[in-house]
Coordinates of C-alpha atoms and ligand atoms in Angstrom, one line a residue:
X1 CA -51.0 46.6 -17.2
X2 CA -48.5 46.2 -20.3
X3 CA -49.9 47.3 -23.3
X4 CA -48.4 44.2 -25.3
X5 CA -52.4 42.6 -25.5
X6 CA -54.0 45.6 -25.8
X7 CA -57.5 45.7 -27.8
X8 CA -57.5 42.0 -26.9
X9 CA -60.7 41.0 -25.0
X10 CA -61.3 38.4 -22.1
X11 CA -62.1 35.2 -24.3
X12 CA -65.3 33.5 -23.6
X13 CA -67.7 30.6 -24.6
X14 CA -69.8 31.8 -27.6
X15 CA -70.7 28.3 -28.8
X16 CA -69.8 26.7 -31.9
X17 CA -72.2 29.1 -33.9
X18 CA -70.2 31.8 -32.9
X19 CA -68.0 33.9 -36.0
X20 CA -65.4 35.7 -33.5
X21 CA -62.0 34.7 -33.3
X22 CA -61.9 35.5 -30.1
X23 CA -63.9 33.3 -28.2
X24 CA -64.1 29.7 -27.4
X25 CA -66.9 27.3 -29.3
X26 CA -66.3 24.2 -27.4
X27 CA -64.6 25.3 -23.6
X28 CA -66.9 26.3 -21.8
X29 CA -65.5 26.3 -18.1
X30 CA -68.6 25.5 -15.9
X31 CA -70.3 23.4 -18.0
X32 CA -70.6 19.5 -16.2
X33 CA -69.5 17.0 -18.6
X34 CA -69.7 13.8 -16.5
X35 CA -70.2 14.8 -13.3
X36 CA -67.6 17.4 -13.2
X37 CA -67.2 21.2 -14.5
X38 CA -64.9 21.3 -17.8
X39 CA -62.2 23.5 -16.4
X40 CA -61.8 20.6 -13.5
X41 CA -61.2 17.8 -16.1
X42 CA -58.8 19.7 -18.2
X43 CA -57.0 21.6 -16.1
X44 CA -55.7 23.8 -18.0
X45 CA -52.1 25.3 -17.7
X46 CA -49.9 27.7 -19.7
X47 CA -46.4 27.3 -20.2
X48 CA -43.8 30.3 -19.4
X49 CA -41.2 28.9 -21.8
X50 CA -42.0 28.7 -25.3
X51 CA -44.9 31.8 -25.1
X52 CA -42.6 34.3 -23.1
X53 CA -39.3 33.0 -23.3
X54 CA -37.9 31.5 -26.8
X55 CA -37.0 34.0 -29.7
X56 CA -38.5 32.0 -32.8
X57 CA -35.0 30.5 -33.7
X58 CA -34.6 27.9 -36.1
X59 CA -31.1 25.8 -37.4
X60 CA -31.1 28.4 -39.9
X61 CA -31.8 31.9 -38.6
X62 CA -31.7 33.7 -35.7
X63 CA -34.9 35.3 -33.4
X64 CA -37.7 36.5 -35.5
X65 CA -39.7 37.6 -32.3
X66 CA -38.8 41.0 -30.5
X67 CA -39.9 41.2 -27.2
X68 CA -40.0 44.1 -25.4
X69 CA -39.1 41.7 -21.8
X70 CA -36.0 39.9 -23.8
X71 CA -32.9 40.9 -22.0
X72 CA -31.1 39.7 -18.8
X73 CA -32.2 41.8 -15.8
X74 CA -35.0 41.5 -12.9
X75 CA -36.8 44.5 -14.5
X76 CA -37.1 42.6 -18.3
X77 CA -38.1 39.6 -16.2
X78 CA -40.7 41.1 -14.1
X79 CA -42.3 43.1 -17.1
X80 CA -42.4 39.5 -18.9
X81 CA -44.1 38.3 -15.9
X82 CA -46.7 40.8 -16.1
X83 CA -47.3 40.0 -19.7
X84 CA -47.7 36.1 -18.7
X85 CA -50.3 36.8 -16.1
X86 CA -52.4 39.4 -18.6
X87 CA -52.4 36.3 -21.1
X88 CA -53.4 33.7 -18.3
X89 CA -56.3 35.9 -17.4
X90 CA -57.2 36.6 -20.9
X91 CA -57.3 33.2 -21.8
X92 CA -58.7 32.6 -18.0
X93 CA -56.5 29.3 -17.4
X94 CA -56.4 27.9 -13.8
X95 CA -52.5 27.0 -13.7
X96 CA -49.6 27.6 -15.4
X97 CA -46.3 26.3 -15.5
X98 CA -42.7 27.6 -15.6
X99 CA -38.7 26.2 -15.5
X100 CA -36.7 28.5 -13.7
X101 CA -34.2 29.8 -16.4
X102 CA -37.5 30.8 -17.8
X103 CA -38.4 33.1 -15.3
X104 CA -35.2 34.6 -13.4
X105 CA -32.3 36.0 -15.3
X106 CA -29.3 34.4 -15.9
X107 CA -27.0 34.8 -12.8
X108 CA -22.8 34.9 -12.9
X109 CA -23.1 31.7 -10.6
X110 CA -25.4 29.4 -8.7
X111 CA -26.1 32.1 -5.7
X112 CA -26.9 34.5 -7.8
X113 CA -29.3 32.5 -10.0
X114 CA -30.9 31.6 -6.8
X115 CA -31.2 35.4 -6.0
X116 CA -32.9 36.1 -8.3
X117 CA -34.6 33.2 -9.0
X118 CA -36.3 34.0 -5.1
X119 CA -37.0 37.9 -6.1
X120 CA -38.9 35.9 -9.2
X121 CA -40.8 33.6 -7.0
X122 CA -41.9 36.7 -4.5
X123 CA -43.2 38.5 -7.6
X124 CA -45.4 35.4 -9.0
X125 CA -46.4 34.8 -5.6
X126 CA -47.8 38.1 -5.3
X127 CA -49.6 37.6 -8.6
X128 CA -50.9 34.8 -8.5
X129 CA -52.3 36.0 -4.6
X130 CA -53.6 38.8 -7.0
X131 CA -55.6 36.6 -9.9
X132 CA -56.2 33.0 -8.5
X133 CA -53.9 31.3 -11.0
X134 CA -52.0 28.8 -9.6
X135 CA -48.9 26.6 -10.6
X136 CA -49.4 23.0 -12.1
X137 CA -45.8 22.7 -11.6
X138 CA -42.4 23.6 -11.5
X139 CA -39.1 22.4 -13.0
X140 CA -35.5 23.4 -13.8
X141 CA -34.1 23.9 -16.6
X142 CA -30.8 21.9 -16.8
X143 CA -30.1 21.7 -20.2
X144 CA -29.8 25.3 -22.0
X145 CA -26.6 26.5 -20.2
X146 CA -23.7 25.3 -21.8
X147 CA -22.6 23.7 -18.7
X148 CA -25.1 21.1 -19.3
X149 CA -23.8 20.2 -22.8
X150 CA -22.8 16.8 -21.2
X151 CA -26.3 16.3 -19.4
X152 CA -27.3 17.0 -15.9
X153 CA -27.0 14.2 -13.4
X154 CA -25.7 11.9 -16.4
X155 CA -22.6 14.3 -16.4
X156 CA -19.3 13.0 -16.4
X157 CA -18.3 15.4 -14.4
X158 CA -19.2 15.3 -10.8
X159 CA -19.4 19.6 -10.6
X160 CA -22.0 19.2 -13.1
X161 CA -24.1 16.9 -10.9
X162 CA -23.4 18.7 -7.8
X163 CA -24.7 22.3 -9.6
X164 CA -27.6 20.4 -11.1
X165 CA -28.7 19.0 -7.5
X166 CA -28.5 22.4 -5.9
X167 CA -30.3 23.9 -8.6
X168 CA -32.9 21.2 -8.1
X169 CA -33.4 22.0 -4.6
X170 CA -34.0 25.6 -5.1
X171 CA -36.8 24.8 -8.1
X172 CA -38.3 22.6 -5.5
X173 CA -38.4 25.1 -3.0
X174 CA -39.8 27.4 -5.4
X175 CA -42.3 25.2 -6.6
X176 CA -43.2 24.6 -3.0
X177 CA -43.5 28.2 -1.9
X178 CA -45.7 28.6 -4.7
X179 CA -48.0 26.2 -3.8
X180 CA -47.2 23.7 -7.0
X181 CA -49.3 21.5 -7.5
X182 CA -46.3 18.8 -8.9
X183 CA -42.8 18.9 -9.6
X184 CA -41.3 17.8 -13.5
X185 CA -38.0 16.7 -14.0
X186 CA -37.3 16.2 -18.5
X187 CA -33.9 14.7 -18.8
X188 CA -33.4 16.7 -21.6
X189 CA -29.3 16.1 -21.7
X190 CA -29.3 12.6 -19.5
X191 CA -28.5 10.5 -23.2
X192 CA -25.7 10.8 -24.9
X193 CA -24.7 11.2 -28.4
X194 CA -22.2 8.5 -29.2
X195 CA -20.8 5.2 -26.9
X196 CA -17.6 6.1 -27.7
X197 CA -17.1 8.3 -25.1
X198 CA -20.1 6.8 -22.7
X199 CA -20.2 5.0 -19.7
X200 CA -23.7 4.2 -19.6
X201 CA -23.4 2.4 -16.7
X202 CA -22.3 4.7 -14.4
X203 CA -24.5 7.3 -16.1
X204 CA -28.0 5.5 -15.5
X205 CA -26.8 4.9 -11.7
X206 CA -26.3 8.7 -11.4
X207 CA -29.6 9.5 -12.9
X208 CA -31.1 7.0 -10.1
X209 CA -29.4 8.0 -7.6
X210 CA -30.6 12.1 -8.1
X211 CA -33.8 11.0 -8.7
X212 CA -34.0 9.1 -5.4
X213 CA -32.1 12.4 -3.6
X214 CA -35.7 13.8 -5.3
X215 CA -37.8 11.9 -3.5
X216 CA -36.0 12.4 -0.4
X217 CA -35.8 16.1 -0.5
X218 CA -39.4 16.0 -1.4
X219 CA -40.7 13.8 2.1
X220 CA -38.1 16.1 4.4
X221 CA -40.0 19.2 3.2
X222 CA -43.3 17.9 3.4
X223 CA -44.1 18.8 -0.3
X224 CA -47.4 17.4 -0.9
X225 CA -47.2 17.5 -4.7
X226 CA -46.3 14.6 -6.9
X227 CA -42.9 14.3 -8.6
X228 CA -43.3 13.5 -12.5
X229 CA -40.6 12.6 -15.0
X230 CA -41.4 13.4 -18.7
X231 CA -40.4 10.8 -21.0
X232 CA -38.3 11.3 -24.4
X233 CA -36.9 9.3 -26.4
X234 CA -34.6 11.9 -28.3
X235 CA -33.8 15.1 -29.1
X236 CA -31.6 17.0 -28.2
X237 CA -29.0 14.4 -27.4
X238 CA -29.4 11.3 -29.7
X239 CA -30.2 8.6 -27.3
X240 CA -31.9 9.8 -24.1
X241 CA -32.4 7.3 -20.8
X242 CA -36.4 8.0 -20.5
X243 CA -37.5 7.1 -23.7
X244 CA -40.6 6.3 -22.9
X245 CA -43.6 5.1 -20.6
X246 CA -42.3 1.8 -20.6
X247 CA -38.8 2.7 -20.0
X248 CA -38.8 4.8 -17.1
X249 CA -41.1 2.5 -15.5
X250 CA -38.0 -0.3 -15.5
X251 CA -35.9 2.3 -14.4
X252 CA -37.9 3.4 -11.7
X253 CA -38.2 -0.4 -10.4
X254 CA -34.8 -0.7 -10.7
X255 CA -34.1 2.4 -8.3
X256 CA -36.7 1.3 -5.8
X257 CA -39.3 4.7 -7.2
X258 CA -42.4 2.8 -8.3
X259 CA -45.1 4.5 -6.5
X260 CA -43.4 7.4 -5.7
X261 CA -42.7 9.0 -9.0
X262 CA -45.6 9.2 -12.0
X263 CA -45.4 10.4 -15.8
X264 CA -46.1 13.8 -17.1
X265 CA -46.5 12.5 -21.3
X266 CA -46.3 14.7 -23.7
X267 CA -48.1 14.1 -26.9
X268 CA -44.8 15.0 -29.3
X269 CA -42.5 13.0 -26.9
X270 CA -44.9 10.1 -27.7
X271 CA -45.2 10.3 -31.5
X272 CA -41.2 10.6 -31.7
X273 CA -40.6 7.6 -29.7
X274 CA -42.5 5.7 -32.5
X275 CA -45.9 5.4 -30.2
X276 CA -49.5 7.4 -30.4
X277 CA -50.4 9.1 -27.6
X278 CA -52.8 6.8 -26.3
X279 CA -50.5 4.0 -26.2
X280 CA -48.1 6.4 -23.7
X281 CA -51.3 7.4 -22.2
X282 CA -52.6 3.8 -21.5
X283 CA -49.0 2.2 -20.8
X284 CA -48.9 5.1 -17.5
X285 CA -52.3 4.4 -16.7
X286 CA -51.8 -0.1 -16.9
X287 CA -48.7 0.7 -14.6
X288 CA -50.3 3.1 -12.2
X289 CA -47.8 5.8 -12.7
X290 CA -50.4 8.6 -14.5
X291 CA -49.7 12.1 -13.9
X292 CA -49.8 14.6 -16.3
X293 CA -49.8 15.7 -19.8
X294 CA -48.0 18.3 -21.9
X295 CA -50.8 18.9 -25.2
X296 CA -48.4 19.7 -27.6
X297 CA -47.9 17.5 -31.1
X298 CA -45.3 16.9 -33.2
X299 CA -45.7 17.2 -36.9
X300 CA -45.5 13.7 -38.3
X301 CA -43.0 14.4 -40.9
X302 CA -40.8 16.5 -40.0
X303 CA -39.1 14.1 -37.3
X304 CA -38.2 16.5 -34.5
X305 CA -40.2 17.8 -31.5
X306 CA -42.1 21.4 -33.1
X307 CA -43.9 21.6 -30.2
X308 CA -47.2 23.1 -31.8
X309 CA -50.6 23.9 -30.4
X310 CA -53.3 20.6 -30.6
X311 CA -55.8 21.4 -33.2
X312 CA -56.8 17.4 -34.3
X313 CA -59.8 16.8 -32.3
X314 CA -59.9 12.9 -33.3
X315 CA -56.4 12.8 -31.8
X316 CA -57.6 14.8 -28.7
X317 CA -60.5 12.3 -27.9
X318 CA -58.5 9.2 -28.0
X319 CA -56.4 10.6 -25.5
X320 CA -59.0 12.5 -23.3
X321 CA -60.8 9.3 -23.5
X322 CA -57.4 7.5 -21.9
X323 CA -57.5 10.4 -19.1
X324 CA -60.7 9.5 -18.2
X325 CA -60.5 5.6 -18.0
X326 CA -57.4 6.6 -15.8
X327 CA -60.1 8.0 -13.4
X328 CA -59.0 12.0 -14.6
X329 CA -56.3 14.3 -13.3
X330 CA -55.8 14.5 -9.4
X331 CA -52.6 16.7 -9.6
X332 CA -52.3 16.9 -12.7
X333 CA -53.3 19.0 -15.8
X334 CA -53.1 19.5 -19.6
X335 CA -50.1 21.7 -20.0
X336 CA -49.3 23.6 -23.4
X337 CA -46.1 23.1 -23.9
X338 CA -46.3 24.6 -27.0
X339 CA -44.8 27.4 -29.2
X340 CA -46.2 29.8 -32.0
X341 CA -44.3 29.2 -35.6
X342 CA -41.6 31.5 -36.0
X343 CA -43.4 33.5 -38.3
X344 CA -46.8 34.3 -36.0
X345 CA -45.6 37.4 -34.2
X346 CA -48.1 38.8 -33.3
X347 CA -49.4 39.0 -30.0
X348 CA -52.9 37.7 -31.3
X349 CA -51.1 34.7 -32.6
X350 CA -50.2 33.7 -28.9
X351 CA -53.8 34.6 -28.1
X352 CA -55.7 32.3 -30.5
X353 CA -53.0 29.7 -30.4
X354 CA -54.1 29.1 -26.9
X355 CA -57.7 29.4 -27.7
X356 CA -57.3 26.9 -30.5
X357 CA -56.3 24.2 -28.6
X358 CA -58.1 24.9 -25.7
X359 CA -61.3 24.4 -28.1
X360 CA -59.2 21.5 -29.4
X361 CA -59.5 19.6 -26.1
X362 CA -62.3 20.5 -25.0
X363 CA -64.0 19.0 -28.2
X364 CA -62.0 16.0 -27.6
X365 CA -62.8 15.7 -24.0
X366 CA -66.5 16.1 -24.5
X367 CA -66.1 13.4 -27.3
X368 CA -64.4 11.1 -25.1
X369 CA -66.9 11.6 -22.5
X370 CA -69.4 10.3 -24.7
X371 CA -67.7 7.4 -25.8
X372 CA -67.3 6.7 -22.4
X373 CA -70.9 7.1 -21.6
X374 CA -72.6 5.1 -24.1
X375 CA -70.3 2.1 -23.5
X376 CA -70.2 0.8 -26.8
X377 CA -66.6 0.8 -27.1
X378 CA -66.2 -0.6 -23.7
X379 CA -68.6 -3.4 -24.5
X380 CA -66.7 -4.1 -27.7
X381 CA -63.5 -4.7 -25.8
X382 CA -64.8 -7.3 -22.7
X383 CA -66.2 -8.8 -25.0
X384 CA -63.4 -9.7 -27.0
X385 CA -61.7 -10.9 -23.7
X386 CA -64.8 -12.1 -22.4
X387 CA -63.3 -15.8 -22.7
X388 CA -61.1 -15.0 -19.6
X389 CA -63.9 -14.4 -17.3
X390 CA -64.7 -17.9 -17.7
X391 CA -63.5 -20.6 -14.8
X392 CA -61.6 -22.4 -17.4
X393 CA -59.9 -18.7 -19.0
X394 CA -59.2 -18.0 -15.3
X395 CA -58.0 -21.6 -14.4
X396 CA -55.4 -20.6 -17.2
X397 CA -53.5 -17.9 -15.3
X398 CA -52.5 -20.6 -12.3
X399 CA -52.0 -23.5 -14.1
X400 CA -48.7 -24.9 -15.7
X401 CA -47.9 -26.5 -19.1
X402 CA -48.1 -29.7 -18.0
X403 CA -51.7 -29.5 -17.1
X404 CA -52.4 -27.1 -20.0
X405 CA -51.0 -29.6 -22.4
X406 CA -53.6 -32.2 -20.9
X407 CA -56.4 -29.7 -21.0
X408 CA -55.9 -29.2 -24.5
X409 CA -56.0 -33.0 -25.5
X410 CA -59.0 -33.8 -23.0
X411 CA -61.1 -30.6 -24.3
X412 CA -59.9 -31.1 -28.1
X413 CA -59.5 -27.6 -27.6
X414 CA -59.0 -26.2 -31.2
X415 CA -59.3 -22.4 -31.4
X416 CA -61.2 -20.5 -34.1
X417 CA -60.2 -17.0 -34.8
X418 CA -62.8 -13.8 -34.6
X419 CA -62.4 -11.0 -36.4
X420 CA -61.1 -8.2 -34.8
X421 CA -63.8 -5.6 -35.9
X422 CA -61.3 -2.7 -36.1
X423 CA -62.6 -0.7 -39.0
X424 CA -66.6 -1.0 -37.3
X425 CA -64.8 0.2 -34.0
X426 CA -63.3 3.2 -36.0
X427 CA -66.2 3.9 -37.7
X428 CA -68.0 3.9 -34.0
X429 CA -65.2 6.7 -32.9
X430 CA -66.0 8.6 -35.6
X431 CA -69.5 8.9 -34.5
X432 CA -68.8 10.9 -31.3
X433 CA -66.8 13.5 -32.5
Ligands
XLS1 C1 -39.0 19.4 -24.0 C2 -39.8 19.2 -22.9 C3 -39.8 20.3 -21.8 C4 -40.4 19.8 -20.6 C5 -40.1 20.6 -19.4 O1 -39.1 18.7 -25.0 O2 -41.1 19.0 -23.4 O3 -40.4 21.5 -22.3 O4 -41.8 19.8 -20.7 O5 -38.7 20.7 -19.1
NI2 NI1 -41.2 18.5 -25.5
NI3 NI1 -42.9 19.0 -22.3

């Protein structure tokens, strides 16, 4: 045991009456909310980057956190693997989630950042042997080291995209050994920042071409797991290849990968490509590609990915309510991928962060669940299409202009416009939460 949580109990479900900080009002793990235990909905995963990992650095100033595990060497990173664990049991979530740079320190060279990236997975192994928790997924980071300041597989330099495949496979491996439940790749560098010195074309077809390598590597070891790609539009290079949903579902079909890859959509990646969550979340789900979700918002002015903890329930319904018309999570999970403010240093910060928006979505979820249950909405919405369960709406879909144009004059069909009902429907929302 570290003492960095000490004094800090096991959080549990007091109910919404309850007047402790900590302790959840809303997530209670066994309860059955329709026809399945809470924690088995949501999933819930903690993210090794931003809670262990990142200083509290802004454009402006430098760390303001001091972490007694900051510092490049197996010992620092064990100690801030002991840490992680004491906060995944305090917080008791199933899964967790890590990139490599995260959790391994920095080597000289690729075989010594596998080194020690494999003495990293033998310690997490053992721990998570030791507590039950289990990893959602893994991913590398290619996109911190300034050898990546050109992007990863978009690089134009073929080294770059030979280190970055190698350094794939050994993620994979270690996401493998430790039983991962799915495998992320963010293109965090595959944009660029100006066409002047861009040959897009040749960078999208090396982007494919890993991706399939991916896949490949991914059948030859027999990794069960699904491989998702997180979508962003921006940030940090200007233009970035995945910008959304929609996007990497062309580029998927393009490379032959529909059906093999899915989406992990993260709530902040969403609201800066210009969409709300539920549109990402409904766009994966229309194109079969759902996988996952990173629960972390953006604040809506400030233009740039802040990464904080969830805490608007409305905004958690409407997308729990999206996960559950996609049928739920199979391998995937609600990840926080989400960091304190620089100036919450405290190690109860990190604590009731997580609690917040673990209450967050389970508020949400629970609302969703009834939406879903009293059918209302659902009724609302066949019945505005109900027109195309008719022969003659159905007719429509395998006829041709010709015959439509004769329809219309035989018929004198002459449409009148309904009202959309949008502000009853948001008053109806509003009623479940
Ligand atoms: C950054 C991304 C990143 C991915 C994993 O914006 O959200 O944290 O989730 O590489
Ligand atoms: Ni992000
Ligand atoms: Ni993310």
């Amino acid at each position: 045991m570290t003492d960095f949580f000490k004094g800090i109990p096991q959080i549990k479900f007091e109910g919404p009456q309850s007047d402790n900080d900590f302790a959840f009002r809303h997530y209670d793990a066994e309860e059955v909310v329709m026809g399945k235990k809470m924690k088995d909905h949501l999933r819930f995963a903690a993210a090794y980057w931003h809670s262990f990992a990142w200083p509290g650095g802004d454009p402006f100033g430098g760390a303001t956190f001091e972490r007694p595990w900051f510092g490049d060497t197996i010992d620092a990173a064990k100690m801030k693997a002991d840490v992680a664990f004491e906060m995944f049991q305090i917080l008791g979530v199933p899964y967790y989630c890590f990139h490599d740079a995260d959790m391994r320190p920095e080597g000289e060279d690729f075989a010594e950042n596998t080194r020690n990236l494999e003495t990293m997975v033998d310690c997490l192994a053992q721990k998570q042997a030791d507590t039950g928790i289990k990893l959602l997924w893994g991913t590398a980071n290619l996109f911190s080291h300034r050898r990546f300041m050109s992007g990863a597989a978009t690089n134009p330099d073929p080294d770059v995209f030979a280190f970055s495949a190698a350094t794939i496979k050994t993620c994979m491996d270690a996401t493998m050994k430790l039983g991962g439940e799915n495998y992320v790749l963010w293109g965090g560098r595959e944009g660029y920042e100006t066409l002047l010195n861009t040959d897009m074309g040749r960078e999208r077809k090396q982007a494919g071409r890993m991706l399939q390598m991916v896949v490949d590597y991914k059948h030859k070891m027999g990794f069960k797991g699904a491989i998702l790609i997180e979508p962003k539009p921006q940030e940090p290079t200007k233009h970035q290849y995945d910008y959304d949903v929609a996007t990497v579902y062309g580029f998927l079909k393009e490379f032959g990968l529909e059906g093999e890859v899915q989406m992990n959509i993260e709530q902040g990646h969403a609201i800066l490509a210009g969409h709300s969550f539920e549109h990402e979340l409904t766009m994966a789900r229309e194109l079969g590609i759902f996988g996952s979700i990173d629960m972390n918002r953006n604040d809506y002015q400030s233009g740039w990915d802040t990464d904080q903890f969830p805490n608007n329930v409305p905004e958690m319904a409407l997308a729990y309510y999206e996960v559950l018309r996609a049928g739920g999570f199979t391998t995937g999970g609600t990840n926080f991928d989400a960091k304190l403010r620089r100036q919450s240093l405290d190690a109860d910060d990190l604590i009731l962060a997580h609690v917040g928006g673990m209450d967050a979505c389970a508020a949400g979820l629970k609302a969703a669940a009834k939406m879903l249950d009293d059918g209302k909405l659902e009724a609302a919405r066949n019945d505005r299409y109900a027109g195309w369960d008719t022969d003659t709406g159905k007719g429509l879909m395998s006829s041709d202009l010709d015959a439509i144009t004769a329809q219309v004059l035989a018929d004198k069909i002459n449409p009148s416009p309904r009202s959309g009902r949008q502000e009853r429907l948001e008053n109806l929302v509003n009623r479940y939460l």
